[in-house]
PDB file of C-alpha atoms in Angstrom:
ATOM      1  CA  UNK Y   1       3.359 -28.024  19.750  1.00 85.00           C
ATOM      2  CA  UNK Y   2       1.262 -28.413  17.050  1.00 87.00           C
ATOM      3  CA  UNK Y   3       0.176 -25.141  14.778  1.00 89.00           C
ATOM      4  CA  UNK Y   4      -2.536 -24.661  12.421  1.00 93.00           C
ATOM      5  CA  UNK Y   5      -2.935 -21.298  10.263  1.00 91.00           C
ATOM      6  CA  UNK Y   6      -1.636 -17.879   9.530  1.00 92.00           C
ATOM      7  CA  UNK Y   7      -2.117 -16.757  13.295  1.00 94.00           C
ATOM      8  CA  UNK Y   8      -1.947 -13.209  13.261  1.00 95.00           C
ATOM      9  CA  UNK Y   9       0.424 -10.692  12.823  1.00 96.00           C
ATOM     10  CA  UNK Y  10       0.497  -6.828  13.912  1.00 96.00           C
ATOM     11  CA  UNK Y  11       3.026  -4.392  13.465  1.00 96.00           C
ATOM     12  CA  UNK Y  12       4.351  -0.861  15.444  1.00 95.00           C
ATOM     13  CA  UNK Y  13       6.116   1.579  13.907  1.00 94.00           C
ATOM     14  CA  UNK Y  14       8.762   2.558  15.762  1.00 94.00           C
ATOM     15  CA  UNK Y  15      10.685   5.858  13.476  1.00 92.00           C
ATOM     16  CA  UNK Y  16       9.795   7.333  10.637  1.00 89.00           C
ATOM     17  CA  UNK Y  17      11.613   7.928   7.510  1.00 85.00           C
ATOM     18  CA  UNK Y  18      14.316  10.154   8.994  1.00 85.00           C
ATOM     19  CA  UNK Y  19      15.001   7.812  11.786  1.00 86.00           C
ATOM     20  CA  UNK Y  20      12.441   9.947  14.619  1.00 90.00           C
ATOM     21  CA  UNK Y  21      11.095   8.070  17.045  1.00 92.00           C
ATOM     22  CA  UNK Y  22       7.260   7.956  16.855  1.00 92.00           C
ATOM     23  CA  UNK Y  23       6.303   8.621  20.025  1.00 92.00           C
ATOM     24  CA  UNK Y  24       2.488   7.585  20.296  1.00 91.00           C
ATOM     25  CA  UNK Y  25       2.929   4.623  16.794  1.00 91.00           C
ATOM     26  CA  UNK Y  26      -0.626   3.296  16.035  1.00 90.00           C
ATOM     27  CA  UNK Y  27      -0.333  -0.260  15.602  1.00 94.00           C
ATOM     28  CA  UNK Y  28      -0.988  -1.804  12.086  1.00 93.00           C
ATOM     29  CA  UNK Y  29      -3.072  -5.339  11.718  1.00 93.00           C
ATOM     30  CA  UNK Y  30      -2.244  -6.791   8.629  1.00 93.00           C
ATOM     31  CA  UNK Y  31      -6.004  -8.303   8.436  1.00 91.00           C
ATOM     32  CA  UNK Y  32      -6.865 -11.358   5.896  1.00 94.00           C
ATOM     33  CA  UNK Y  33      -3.776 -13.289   6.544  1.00 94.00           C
ATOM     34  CA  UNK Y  34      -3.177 -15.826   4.381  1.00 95.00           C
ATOM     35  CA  UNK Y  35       0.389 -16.800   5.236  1.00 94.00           C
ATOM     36  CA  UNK Y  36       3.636 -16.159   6.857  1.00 95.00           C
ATOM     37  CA  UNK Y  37       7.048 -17.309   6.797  1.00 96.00           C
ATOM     38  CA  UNK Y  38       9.668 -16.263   9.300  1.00 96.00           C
ATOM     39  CA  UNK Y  39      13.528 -17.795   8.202  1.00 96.00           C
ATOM     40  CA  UNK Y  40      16.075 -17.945  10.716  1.00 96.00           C
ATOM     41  CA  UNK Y  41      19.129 -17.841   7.836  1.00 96.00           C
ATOM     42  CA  UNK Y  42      23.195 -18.702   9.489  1.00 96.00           C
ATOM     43  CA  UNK Y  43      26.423 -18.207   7.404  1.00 96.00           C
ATOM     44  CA  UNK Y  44      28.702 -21.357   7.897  1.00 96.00           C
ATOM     45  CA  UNK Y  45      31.974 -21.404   8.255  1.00 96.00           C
ATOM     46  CA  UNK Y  46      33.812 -24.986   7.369  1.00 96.00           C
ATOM     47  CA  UNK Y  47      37.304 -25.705   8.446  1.00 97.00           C
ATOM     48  CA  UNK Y  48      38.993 -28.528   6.269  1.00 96.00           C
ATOM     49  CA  UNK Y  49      42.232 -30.460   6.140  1.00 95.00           C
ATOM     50  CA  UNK Y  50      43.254 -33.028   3.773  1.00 95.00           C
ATOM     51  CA  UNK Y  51      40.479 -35.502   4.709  1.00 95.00           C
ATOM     52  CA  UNK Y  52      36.880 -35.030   3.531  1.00 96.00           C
ATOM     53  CA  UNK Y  53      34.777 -33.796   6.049  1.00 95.00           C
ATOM     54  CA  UNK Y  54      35.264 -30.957   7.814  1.00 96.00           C
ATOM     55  CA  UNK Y  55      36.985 -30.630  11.253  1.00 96.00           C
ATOM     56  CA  UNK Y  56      35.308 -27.550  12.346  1.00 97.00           C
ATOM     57  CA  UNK Y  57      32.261 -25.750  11.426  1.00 97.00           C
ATOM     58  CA  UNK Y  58      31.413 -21.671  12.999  1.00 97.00           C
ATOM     59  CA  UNK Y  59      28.276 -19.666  12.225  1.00 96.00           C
ATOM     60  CA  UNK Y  60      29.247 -16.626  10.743  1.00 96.00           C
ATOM     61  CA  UNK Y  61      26.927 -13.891  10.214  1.00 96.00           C
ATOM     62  CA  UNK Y  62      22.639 -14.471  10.269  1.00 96.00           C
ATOM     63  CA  UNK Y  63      19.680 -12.610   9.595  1.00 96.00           C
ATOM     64  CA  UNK Y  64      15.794 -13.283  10.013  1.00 97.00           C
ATOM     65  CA  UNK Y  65      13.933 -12.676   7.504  1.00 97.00           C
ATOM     66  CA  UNK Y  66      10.003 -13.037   7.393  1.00 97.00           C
ATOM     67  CA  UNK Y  67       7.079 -13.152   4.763  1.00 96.00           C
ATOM     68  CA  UNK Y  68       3.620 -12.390   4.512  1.00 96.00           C
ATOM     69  CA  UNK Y  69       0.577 -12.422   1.982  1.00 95.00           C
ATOM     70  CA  UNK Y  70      -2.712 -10.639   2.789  1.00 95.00           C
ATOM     71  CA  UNK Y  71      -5.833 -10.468   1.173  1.00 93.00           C
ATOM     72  CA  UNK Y  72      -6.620  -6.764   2.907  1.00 91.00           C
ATOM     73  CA  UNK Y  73      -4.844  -3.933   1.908  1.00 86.00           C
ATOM     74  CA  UNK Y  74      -4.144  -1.491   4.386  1.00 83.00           C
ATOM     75  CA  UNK Y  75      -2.975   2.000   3.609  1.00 85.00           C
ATOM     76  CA  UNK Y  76      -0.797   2.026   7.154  1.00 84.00           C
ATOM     77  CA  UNK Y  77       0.906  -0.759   5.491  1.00 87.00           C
ATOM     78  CA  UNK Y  78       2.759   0.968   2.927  1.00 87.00           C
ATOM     79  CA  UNK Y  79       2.700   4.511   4.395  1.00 89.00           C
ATOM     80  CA  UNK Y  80       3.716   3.694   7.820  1.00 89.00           C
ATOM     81  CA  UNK Y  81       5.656   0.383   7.865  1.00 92.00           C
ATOM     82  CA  UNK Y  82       7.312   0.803   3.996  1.00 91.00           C
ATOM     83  CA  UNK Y  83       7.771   4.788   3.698  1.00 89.00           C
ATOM     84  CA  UNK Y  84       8.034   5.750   6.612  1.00 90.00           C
ATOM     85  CA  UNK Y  85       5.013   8.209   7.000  1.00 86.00           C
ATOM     86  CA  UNK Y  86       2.439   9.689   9.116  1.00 83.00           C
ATOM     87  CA  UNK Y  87      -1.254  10.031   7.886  1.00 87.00           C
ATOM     88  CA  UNK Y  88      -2.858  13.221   7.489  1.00 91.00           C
ATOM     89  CA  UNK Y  89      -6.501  13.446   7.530  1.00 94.00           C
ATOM     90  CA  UNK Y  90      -7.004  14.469   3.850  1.00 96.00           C
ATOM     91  CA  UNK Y  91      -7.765  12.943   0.917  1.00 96.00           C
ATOM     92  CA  UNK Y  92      -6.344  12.690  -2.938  1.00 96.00           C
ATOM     93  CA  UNK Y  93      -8.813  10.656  -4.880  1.00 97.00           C
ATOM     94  CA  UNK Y  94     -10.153   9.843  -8.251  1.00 98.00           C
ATOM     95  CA  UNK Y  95     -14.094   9.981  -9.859  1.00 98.00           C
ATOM     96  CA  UNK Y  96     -13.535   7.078 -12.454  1.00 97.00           C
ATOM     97  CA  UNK Y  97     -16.288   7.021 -14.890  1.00 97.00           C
ATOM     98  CA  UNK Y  98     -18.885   9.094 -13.390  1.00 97.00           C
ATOM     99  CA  UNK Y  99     -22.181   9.426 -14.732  1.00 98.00           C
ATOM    100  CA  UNK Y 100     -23.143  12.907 -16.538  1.00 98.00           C
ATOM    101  CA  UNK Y 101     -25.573  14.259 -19.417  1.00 97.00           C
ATOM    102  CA  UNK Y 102     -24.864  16.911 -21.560  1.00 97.00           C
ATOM    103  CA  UNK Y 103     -27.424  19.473 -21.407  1.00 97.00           C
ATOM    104  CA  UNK Y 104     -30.506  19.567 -23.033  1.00 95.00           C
ATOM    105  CA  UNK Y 105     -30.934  22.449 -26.266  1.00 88.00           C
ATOM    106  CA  UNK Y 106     -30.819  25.233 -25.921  1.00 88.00           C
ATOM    107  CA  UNK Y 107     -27.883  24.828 -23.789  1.00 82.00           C
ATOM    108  CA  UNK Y 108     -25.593  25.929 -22.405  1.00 94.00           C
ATOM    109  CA  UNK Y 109     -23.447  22.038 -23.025  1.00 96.00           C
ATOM    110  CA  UNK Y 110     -21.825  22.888 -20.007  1.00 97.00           C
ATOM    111  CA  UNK Y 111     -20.775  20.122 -17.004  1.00 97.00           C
ATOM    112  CA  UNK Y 112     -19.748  21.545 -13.346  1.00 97.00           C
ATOM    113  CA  UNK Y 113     -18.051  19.283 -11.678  1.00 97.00           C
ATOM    114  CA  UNK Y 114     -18.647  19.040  -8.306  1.00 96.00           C
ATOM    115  CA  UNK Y 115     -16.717  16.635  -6.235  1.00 97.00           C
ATOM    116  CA  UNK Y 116     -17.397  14.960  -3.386  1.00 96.00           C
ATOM    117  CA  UNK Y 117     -17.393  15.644   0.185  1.00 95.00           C
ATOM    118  CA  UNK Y 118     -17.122  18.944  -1.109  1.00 95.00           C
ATOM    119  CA  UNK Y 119     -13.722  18.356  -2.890  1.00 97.00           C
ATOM    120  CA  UNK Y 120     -11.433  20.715  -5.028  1.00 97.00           C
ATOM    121  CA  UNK Y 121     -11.167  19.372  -8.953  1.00 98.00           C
ATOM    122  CA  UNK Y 122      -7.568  18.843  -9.566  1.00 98.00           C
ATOM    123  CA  UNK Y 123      -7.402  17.056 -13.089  1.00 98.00           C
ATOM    124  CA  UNK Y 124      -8.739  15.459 -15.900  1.00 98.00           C
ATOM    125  CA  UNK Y 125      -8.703  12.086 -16.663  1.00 98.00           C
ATOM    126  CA  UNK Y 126     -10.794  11.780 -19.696  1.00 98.00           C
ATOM    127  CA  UNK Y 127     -14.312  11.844 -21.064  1.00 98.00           C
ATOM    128  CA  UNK Y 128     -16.489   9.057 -22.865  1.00 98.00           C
ATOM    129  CA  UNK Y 129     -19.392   9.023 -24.511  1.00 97.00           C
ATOM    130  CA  UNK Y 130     -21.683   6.558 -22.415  1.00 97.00           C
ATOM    131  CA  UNK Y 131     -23.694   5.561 -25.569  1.00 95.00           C
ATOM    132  CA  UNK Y 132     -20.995   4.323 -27.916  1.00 95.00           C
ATOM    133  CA  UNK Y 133     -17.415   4.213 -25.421  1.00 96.00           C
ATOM    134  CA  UNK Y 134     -15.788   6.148 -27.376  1.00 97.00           C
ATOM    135  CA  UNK Y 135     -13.403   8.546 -25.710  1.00 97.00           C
ATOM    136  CA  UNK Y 136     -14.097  12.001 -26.409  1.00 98.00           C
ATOM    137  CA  UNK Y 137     -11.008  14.454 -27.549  1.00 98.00           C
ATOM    138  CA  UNK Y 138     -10.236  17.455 -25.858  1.00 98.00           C
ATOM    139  CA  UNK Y 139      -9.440  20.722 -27.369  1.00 97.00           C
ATOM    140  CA  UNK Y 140      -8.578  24.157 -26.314  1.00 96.00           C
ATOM    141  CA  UNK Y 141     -10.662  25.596 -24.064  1.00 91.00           C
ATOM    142  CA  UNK Y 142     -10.824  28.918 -26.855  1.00 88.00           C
ATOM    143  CA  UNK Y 143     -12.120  26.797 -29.456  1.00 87.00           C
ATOM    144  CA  UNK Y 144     -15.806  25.554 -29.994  1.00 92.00           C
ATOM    145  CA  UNK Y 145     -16.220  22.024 -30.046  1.00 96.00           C
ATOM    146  CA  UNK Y 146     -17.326  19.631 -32.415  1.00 96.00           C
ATOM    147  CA  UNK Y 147     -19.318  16.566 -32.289  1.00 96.00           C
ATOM    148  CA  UNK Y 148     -16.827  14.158 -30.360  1.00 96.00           C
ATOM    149  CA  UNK Y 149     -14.849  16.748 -28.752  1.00 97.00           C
ATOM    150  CA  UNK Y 150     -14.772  19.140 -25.208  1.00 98.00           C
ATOM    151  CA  UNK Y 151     -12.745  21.439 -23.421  1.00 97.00           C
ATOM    152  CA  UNK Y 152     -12.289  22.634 -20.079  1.00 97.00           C
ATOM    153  CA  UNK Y 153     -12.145  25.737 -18.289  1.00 97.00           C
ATOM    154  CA  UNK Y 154     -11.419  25.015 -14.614  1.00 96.00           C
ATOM    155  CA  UNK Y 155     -13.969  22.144 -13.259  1.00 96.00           C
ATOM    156  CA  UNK Y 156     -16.387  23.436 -16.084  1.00 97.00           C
ATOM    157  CA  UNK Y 157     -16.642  20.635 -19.409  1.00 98.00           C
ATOM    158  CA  UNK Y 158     -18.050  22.483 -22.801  1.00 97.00           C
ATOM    159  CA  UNK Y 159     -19.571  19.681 -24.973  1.00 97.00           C
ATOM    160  CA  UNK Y 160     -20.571  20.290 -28.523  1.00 97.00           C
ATOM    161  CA  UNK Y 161     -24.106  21.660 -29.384  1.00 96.00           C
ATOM    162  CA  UNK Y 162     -24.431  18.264 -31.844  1.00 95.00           C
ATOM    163  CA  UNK Y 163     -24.458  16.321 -28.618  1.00 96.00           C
ATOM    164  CA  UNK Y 164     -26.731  17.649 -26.311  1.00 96.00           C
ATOM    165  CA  UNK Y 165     -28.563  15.442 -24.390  1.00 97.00           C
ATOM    166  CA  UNK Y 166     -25.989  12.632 -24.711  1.00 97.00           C
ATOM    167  CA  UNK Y 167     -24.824  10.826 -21.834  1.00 98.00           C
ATOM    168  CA  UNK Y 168     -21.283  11.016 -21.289  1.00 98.00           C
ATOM    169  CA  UNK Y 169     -18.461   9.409 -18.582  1.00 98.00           C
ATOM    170  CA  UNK Y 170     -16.251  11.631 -16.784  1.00 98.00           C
ATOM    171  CA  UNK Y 171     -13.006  10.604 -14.942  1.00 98.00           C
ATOM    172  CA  UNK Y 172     -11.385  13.312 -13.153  1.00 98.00           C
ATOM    173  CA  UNK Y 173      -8.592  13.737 -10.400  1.00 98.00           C
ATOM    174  CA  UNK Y 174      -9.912  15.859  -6.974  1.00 98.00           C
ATOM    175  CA  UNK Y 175      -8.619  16.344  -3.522  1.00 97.00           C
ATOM    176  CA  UNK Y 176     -10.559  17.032   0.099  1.00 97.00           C
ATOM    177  CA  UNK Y 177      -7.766  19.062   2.916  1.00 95.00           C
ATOM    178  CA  UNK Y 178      -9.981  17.853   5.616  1.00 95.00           C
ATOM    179  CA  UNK Y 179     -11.537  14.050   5.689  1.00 95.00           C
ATOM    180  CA  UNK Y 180     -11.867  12.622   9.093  1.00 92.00           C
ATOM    181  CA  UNK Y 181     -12.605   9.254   7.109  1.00 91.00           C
ATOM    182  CA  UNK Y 182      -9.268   9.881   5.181  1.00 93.00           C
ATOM    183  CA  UNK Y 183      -5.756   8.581   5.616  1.00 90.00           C
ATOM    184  CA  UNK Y 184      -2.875  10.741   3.257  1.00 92.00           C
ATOM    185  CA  UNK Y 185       0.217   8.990   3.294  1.00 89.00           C
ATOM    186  CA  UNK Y 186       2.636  11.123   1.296  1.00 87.00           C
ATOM    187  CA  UNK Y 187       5.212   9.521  -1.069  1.00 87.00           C
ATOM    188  CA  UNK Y 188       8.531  11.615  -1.010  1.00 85.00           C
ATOM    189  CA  UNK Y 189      12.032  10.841  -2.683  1.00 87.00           C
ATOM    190  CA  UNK Y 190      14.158  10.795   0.604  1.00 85.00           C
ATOM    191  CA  UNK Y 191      18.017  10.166   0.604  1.00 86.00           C
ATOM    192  CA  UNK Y 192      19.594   6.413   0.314  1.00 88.00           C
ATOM    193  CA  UNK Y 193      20.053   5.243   4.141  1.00 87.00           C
ATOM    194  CA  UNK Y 194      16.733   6.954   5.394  1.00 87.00           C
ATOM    195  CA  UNK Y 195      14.810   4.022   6.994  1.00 92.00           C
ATOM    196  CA  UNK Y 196      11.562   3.469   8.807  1.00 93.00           C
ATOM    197  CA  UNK Y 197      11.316   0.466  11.550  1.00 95.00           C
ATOM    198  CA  UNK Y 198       8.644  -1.150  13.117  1.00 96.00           C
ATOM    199  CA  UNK Y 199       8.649  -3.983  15.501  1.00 97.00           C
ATOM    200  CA  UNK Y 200       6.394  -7.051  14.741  1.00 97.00           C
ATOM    201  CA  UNK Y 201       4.247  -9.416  17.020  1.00 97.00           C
ATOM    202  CA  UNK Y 202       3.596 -13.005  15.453  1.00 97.00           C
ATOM    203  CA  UNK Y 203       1.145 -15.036  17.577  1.00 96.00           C
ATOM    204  CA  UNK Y 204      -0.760 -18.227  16.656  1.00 96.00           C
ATOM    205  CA  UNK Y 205      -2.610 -20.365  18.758  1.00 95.00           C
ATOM    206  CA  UNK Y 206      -3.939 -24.204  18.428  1.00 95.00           C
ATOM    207  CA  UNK Y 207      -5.166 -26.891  20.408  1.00 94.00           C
ATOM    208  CA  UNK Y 208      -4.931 -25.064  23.913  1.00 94.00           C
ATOM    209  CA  UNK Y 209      -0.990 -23.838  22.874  1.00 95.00           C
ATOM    210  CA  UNK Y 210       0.093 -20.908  21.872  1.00 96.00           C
ATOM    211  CA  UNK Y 211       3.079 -19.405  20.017  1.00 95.00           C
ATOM    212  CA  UNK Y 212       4.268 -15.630  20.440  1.00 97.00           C
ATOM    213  CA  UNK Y 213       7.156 -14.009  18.918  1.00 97.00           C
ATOM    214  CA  UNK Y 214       8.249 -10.725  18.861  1.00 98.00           C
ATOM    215  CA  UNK Y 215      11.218  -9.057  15.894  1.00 98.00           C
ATOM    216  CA  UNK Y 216      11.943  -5.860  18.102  1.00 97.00           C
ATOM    217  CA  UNK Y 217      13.126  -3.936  14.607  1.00 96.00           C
ATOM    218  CA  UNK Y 218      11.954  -4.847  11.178  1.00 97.00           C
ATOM    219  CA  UNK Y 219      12.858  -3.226   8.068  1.00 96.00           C
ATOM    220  CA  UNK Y 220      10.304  -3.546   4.749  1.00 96.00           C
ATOM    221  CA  UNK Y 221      12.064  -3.971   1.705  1.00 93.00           C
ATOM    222  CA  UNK Y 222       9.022  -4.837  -0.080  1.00 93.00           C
ATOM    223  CA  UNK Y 223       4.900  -4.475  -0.502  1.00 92.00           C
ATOM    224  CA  UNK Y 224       3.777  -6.111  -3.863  1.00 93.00           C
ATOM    225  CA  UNK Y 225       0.055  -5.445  -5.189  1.00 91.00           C
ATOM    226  CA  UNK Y 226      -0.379  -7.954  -7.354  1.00 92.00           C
ATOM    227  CA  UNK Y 227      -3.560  -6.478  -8.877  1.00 92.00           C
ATOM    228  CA  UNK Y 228      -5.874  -9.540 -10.931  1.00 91.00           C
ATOM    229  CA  UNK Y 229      -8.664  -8.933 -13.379  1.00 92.00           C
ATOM    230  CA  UNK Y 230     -10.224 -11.739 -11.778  1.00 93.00           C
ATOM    231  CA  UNK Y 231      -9.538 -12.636  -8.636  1.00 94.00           C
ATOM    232  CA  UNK Y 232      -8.365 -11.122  -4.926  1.00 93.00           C
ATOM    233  CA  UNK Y 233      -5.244  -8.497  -4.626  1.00 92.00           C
ATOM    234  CA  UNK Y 234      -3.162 -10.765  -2.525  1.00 92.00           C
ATOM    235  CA  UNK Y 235      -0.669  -8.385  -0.823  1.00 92.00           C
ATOM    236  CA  UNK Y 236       2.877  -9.790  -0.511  1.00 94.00           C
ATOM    237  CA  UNK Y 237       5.112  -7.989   2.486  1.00 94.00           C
ATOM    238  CA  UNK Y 238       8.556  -8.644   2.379  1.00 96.00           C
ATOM    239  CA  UNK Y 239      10.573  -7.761   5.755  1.00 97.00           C
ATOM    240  CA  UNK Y 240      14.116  -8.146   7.919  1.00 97.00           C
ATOM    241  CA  UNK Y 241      14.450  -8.344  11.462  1.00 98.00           C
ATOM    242  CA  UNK Y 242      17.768  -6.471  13.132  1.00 97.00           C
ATOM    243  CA  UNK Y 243      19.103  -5.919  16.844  1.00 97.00           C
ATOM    244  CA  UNK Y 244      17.549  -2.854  18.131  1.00 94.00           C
ATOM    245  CA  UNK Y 245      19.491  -0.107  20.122  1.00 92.00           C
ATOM    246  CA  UNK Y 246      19.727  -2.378  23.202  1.00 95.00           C
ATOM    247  CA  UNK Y 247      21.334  -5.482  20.986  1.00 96.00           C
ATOM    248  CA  UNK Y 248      18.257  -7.094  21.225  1.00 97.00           C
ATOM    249  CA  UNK Y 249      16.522  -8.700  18.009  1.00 97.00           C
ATOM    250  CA  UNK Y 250      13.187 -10.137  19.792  1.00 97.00           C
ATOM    251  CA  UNK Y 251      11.566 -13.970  21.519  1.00 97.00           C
ATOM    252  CA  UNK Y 252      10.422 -16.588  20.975  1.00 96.00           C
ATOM    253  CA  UNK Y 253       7.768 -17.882  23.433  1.00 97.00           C
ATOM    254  CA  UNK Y 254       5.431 -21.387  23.737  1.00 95.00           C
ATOM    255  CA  UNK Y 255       3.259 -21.756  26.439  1.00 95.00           C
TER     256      UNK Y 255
END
């Protein structure tokens, strides 16, 4: 049969990290496919005499390995597939560059931050002054600042009388425990051998003929974000397929 394009290509997680069983997975559609490459790889084995060609050849050991590149990053995709873990609905996020204004005199040059979906402040990530983008230094939050400088007590920025009224940039670290629009997928340093596996369904169809295969257990060694300055993040998913409990390592079916 003839095939045309990336088809698609959906994964289910079958254990976690520590090798338990998910028991209800939710599948994960790697969306924006761009390509795929599935290699059926044999060790050979040649036998030779004196002459030159050999008189025997045996397939030794094989593996099946598989590619793919998408151009929509999916959270489920690293947490569930590559580390092995389950979402919680929370949320650790970043306020890059918000907009603020340092008080008007008489004061006081003080900034609450409030974050959103009524989010915790966790850290700071800087402060720039929106007029000239020049970072702003911090110092202690006992001394006064100066023109050019702030501290911080808690969530609460103290700007310098000099620069009241001027706008300023604030990135800052927060966190939400409960976001039902959320997905938390926690990075942890487990020991070597600890392995998630998910099986994977490849199915393309063209010209009335279709082409399904299933890898029953797949192992991610790999998700690359090659991040561009001007272009697309094209993800690149790197994967091998091994015989599950029951020996079995997947199909192959054309219809």
């Amino acid at each position: 049969m003839l095939s045309f394009g990336a088809g698609k290509l959906i994964a289910i997680p079958t254990t976690d990290a520590l090798g338990n069983t998910i028991a209800v997975p939710t599948p994960v559609a790697i969306a924006v496919l761009q390509d795929v490459s599935v290699d059926f790889d044999f060790e050979k084995k040649t036998l030779h005499g004196e002459k030159q060609f050999a008189i025997a050849i045996a397939r030794g050991k094989a593996k099946i390995s598989w590619k793919a590149k998408s151009g929509d990053f999916n959270g489920a995709a690293l947490g569930s597939l590559l580390l092995g873990s389950q979402p919680t609905a929370s949320r650790k996020a970043m306020v890059i560059d918000g907009a603020y204004t340092v008080p008007a005199a008489a004061g006081p040059y003080t900034i609450d931050i409030a974050p959103p979906d009524t989010g915790v402040f966790v850290a700071n990530l800087g402060v720039i002054s929106a007029l000239t983008g020049v970072p702003l230094t911090r110092v202690a939050s006992t001394s006064t600042p100066a023109t050019g400088q702030y501290s911080l007590t808690g969530d609460v920025y103290t700007f310098a009388a000099a620069d009241a009224s001027v706008p300023v940039l604030i990135s800052y670290e927060y966190s939400v425990t409960s976001s039902s629009t959320s997905q938390l997928f926690s990075i942890t340093n487990q020991l070597m051998g600890f392995t998630p596996s998910f099986s994977a369904i490849f199915y393309n169809q063209f010209a009335g003929k279709t082409l399904a295969m299933k890898l029953n257990a797949n192992v991610m060694g790999k998700l690359a974000l090659p991040f561009k300055s001007d272009d697309f993040t094209m993800n690149d998913m790197d994967a091998e397929a091994h015989a599950d409990g029951s020996g079995n390592v997947g199909y192959i079916c054309q219809y």
